[in-house]
Amino acid sequence: GDAAIIWFDGDNNAVGRDFFLGAKAACESGNGVCRDNQVGGGEHVRNSVSGSFNAETGVATVQFTRLLDAVDDDVDADIALDAGAETVIIWAIGEQFDSERRRPLSHVGAGTRGGKPIALGRDAQDNCAAAPAATEPPVAATESPVVQPPVSQDCSVEFGGETLTYDSCQPLTFGMEMFWSFVGEDEIEVVFQKDEAADDYIGFSFSSGSQMVGNAAVIVYRDGDGGAVARDYFLGAKSSQGVSVENRQNLSLIEGSFRNGLLAGRFVRKLTVPGEPDFPVLSPGDTNALWAVGARTGSDVLNIHSQRAAGVIDLGAVGVEAPAPVASSLKASLVAHAVLMGLSWVVLVPSGVLIARYLKGAGPIWFQLHRAINSLGVLMFFIAWIIGLAEGSRTSKTHLSLGSIAVILGVLQVVNALLRPHAPDAGGPTKQRFIWFLIHSNAGRLAIILAIANVFVGLNLPAVSAGSGAFIAVGVFVGLLAIFICCAELYRFLKARNGGKTTGSSGAGIASAA
């Protein structure tokens, strides 16, 4: 389901968020009843929520607005509405709510119009008279309390126990939001915050590009007293040791806040930072920015971020209608890394192996094709590996480890091929030749399995966040490859059982295994 879930805060203000009902459980690590921006989608409800609660009658009234085609491109978390068609609706009421992490835990009941969908675009009809009688008398129209707009309607945000109002605001990614106003002629004030960040640090940086090194960032984390601390860090290297508090932005204000499950930072920065020509000069218009989330080991030492994003933000946009940041594309070098790795490990190397396994009956040409295709594959994945080591963030130890093992095994295959014992002039393979074959074939199997698994790991990295189409495309290709191998092996087995000869027996010329 695609749900707007609305609740009342301690001041009886209506607060609402856009949720995706992914499972019958409270949200944990992106699974369950989660906000859209926790599963890679966008927030389509927050800035249009209003409501009131009448304590005398016990009647709560809420209202929200959403676009008919509020659909996210990368995730299936929203349902497009057609005013000319019927729409099935679901609704629920609940009492259990995690106010600290701002998430519903359960509901006390639910209804569905599964048999009687609602035509949202129909002519106006009043069907409320047919509704069951309420346990409490309804509020007369003349007595209905005034519906107040939400605090966030005008880019206001709660920070440190007070309400701050800004000229502009917009969501970022993975649950972060930012608010900002230009102050005077030469400063900008910014608040950034993240929901459900109780144990993490959050950071924000105006940057000279999409790379972190060489920029300064305001990073906020919780202190030991239930509050939050903000620091001005310089991002000198892609390591914990290279990220340190240096106060190079000369901020006139920097502070942190943690309230109601929201971790937030606030700072005031000069549009042009004195003495720092490499820091970006800010002005109304498109500006590069970075933001990240991670864990802290203690004191001011930060672990490498678990999530990081870069985008272009229009600082000249006004109000809550500011467009979402345009995600910066991956660097060309990292795109080259992904393409080279994918082509070599998913296409070329398996093709070379299949040629050696199934085309020996075609004559000597099979060996020339096998050697040429696999040599090209080795060259491509070795270049891609060097690019990844030089340009990657090395934040995913799994991706780095699997890739390095696969590349080392692949390169050793070349060395192993050069050390191949000569085939005997007559008779079966020698003992040395048979041992060489076992090493060569099994190392090939392991390298291909690790590499293909690592392709999927790479597609799932936060910096890549490939859409479902990429996973489907690679998965379909690998699946078809597996089906082909199964069919070919079955044919070989049946032919051998019937007394026919098969190519690829364990003699001279056997290379990598299928």
PDB file of N, CA and C in Angstrom, residues 25 105 108-109 117 130 137 141 151 218 220 266 279-280 316 353 369 386 390 411 436 447 458:
ATOM      1  N   ALA A  25       5.012  -5.178   9.602  1.00  0.00           N
ATOM      2  CA  ALA A  25       5.936  -4.992  10.716  1.00  0.00           C
ATOM      3  C   ALA A  25       6.371  -3.541  10.753  1.00  0.00           C
ATOM      4  N   LEU A 105       3.632   1.611  14.988  1.00  0.00           N
ATOM      5  CA  LEU A 105       4.006   0.256  15.360  1.00  0.00           C
ATOM      6  C   LEU A 105       2.923  -0.754  15.010  1.00  0.00           C
ATOM      7  N   VAL A 108      -5.211  -0.842  15.232  1.00  0.00           N
ATOM      8  CA  VAL A 108      -6.205  -1.620  15.968  1.00  0.00           C
ATOM      9  C   VAL A 108      -7.261  -2.207  15.054  1.00  0.00           C
ATOM     10  N   GLY A 109      -7.232  -1.834  13.790  1.00  0.00           N
ATOM     11  CA  GLY A 109      -8.190  -2.384  12.848  1.00  0.00           C
ATOM     12  C   GLY A 109      -7.969  -1.775  11.488  1.00  0.00           C
ATOM     13  N   PRO A 117     -14.739  -0.155  -4.914  1.00  0.00           N
ATOM     14  CA  PRO A 117     -13.721   0.893  -5.081  1.00  0.00           C
ATOM     15  C   PRO A 117     -14.372   2.259  -5.240  1.00  0.00           C
ATOM     16  N   ALA A 130     -25.002   7.338   4.716  1.00  0.00           N
ATOM     17  CA  ALA A 130     -25.088   5.877   4.747  1.00  0.00           C
ATOM     18  C   ALA A 130     -24.039   5.255   5.654  1.00  0.00           C
ATOM     19  N   PRO A 137     -21.217  11.902  19.112  1.00  0.00           N
ATOM     20  CA  PRO A 137     -21.950  12.760  18.181  1.00  0.00           C
ATOM     21  C   PRO A 137     -20.992  13.534  17.316  1.00  0.00           C
ATOM     22  N   ALA A 141     -21.136  21.440  11.529  1.00  0.00           N
ATOM     23  CA  ALA A 141     -20.261  22.198  10.636  1.00  0.00           C
ATOM     24  C   ALA A 141     -19.901  23.550  11.221  1.00  0.00           C
ATOM     25  N   VAL A 151       3.348  23.082  10.769  1.00  0.00           N
ATOM     26  CA  VAL A 151       4.472  23.984  10.993  1.00  0.00           C
ATOM     27  C   VAL A 151       5.356  24.090   9.767  1.00  0.00           C
ATOM     28  N   VAL A 218      29.966  20.392   7.956  1.00  0.00           N
ATOM     29  CA  VAL A 218      29.446  20.458   9.316  1.00  0.00           C
ATOM     30  C   VAL A 218      28.889  19.072   9.647  1.00  0.00           C
ATOM     31  N   VAL A 220      27.297  16.515  12.702  1.00  0.00           N
ATOM     32  CA  VAL A 220      26.571  16.549  13.975  1.00  0.00           C
ATOM     33  C   VAL A 220      26.430  15.125  14.495  1.00  0.00           C
ATOM     34  N   ARG A 266      22.881  23.155  12.625  1.00  0.00           N
ATOM     35  CA  ARG A 266      22.586  24.527  12.183  1.00  0.00           C
ATOM     36  C   ARG A 266      23.892  25.296  12.101  1.00  0.00           C
ATOM     37  N   PHE A 279      37.301  26.651  -1.487  1.00  0.00           N
ATOM     38  CA  PHE A 279      35.934  26.404  -1.041  1.00  0.00           C
ATOM     39  C   PHE A 279      34.974  27.117  -1.984  1.00  0.00           C
ATOM     40  N   PRO A 280      33.805  26.534  -2.263  1.00  0.00           N
ATOM     41  CA  PRO A 280      32.887  27.144  -3.234  1.00  0.00           C
ATOM     42  C   PRO A 280      32.330  28.482  -2.753  1.00  0.00           C
ATOM     43  N   GLY A 316      18.555  29.424  -4.959  1.00  0.00           N
ATOM     44  CA  GLY A 316      17.669  30.535  -5.269  1.00  0.00           C
ATOM     45  C   GLY A 316      16.206  30.171  -5.227  1.00  0.00           C
ATOM     46  N   VAL A 353      35.217 -19.384 -21.502  1.00  0.00           N
ATOM     47  CA  VAL A 353      35.133 -20.673 -20.829  1.00  0.00           C
ATOM     48  C   VAL A 353      34.216 -21.629 -21.601  1.00  0.00           C
ATOM     49  N   LEU A 369      40.266 -18.712 -30.072  1.00  0.00           N
ATOM     50  CA  LEU A 369      39.162 -17.881 -29.560  1.00  0.00           C
ATOM     51  C   LEU A 369      39.181 -17.821 -28.030  1.00  0.00           C
ATOM     52  N   ILE A 386      42.162  -1.485 -11.119  1.00  0.00           N
ATOM     53  CA  ILE A 386      43.056  -0.362 -10.810  1.00  0.00           C
ATOM     54  C   ILE A 386      42.247   0.928 -10.677  1.00  0.00           C
ATOM     55  N   ALA A 390      41.921   3.288  -7.275  1.00  0.00           N
ATOM     56  CA  ALA A 390      42.358   4.680  -7.310  1.00  0.00           C
ATOM     57  C   ALA A 390      41.227   5.670  -7.066  1.00  0.00           C
ATOM     58  N   VAL A 411      44.085 -13.157 -12.760  1.00  0.00           N
ATOM     59  CA  VAL A 411      45.459 -12.909 -13.229  1.00  0.00           C
ATOM     60  C   VAL A 411      46.307 -14.170 -13.079  1.00  0.00           C
ATOM     61  N   TRP A 436      47.606 -29.668 -13.238  1.00  0.00           N
ATOM     62  CA  TRP A 436      47.457 -28.321 -13.806  1.00  0.00           C
ATOM     63  C   TRP A 436      46.001 -28.068 -14.187  1.00  0.00           C
ATOM     64  N   ALA A 447      36.646 -17.874  -9.521  1.00  0.00           N
ATOM     65  CA  ALA A 447      36.776 -16.469  -9.926  1.00  0.00           C
ATOM     66  C   ALA A 447      35.483 -15.946 -10.539  1.00  0.00           C
ATOM     67  N   GLY A 458      28.061  -4.540  -6.169  1.00  0.00           N
ATOM     68  CA  GLY A 458      28.375  -3.206  -6.661  1.00  0.00           C
ATOM     69  C   GLY A 458      27.148  -2.421  -7.071  1.00  0.00           C
TER      70      GLY A 458
END
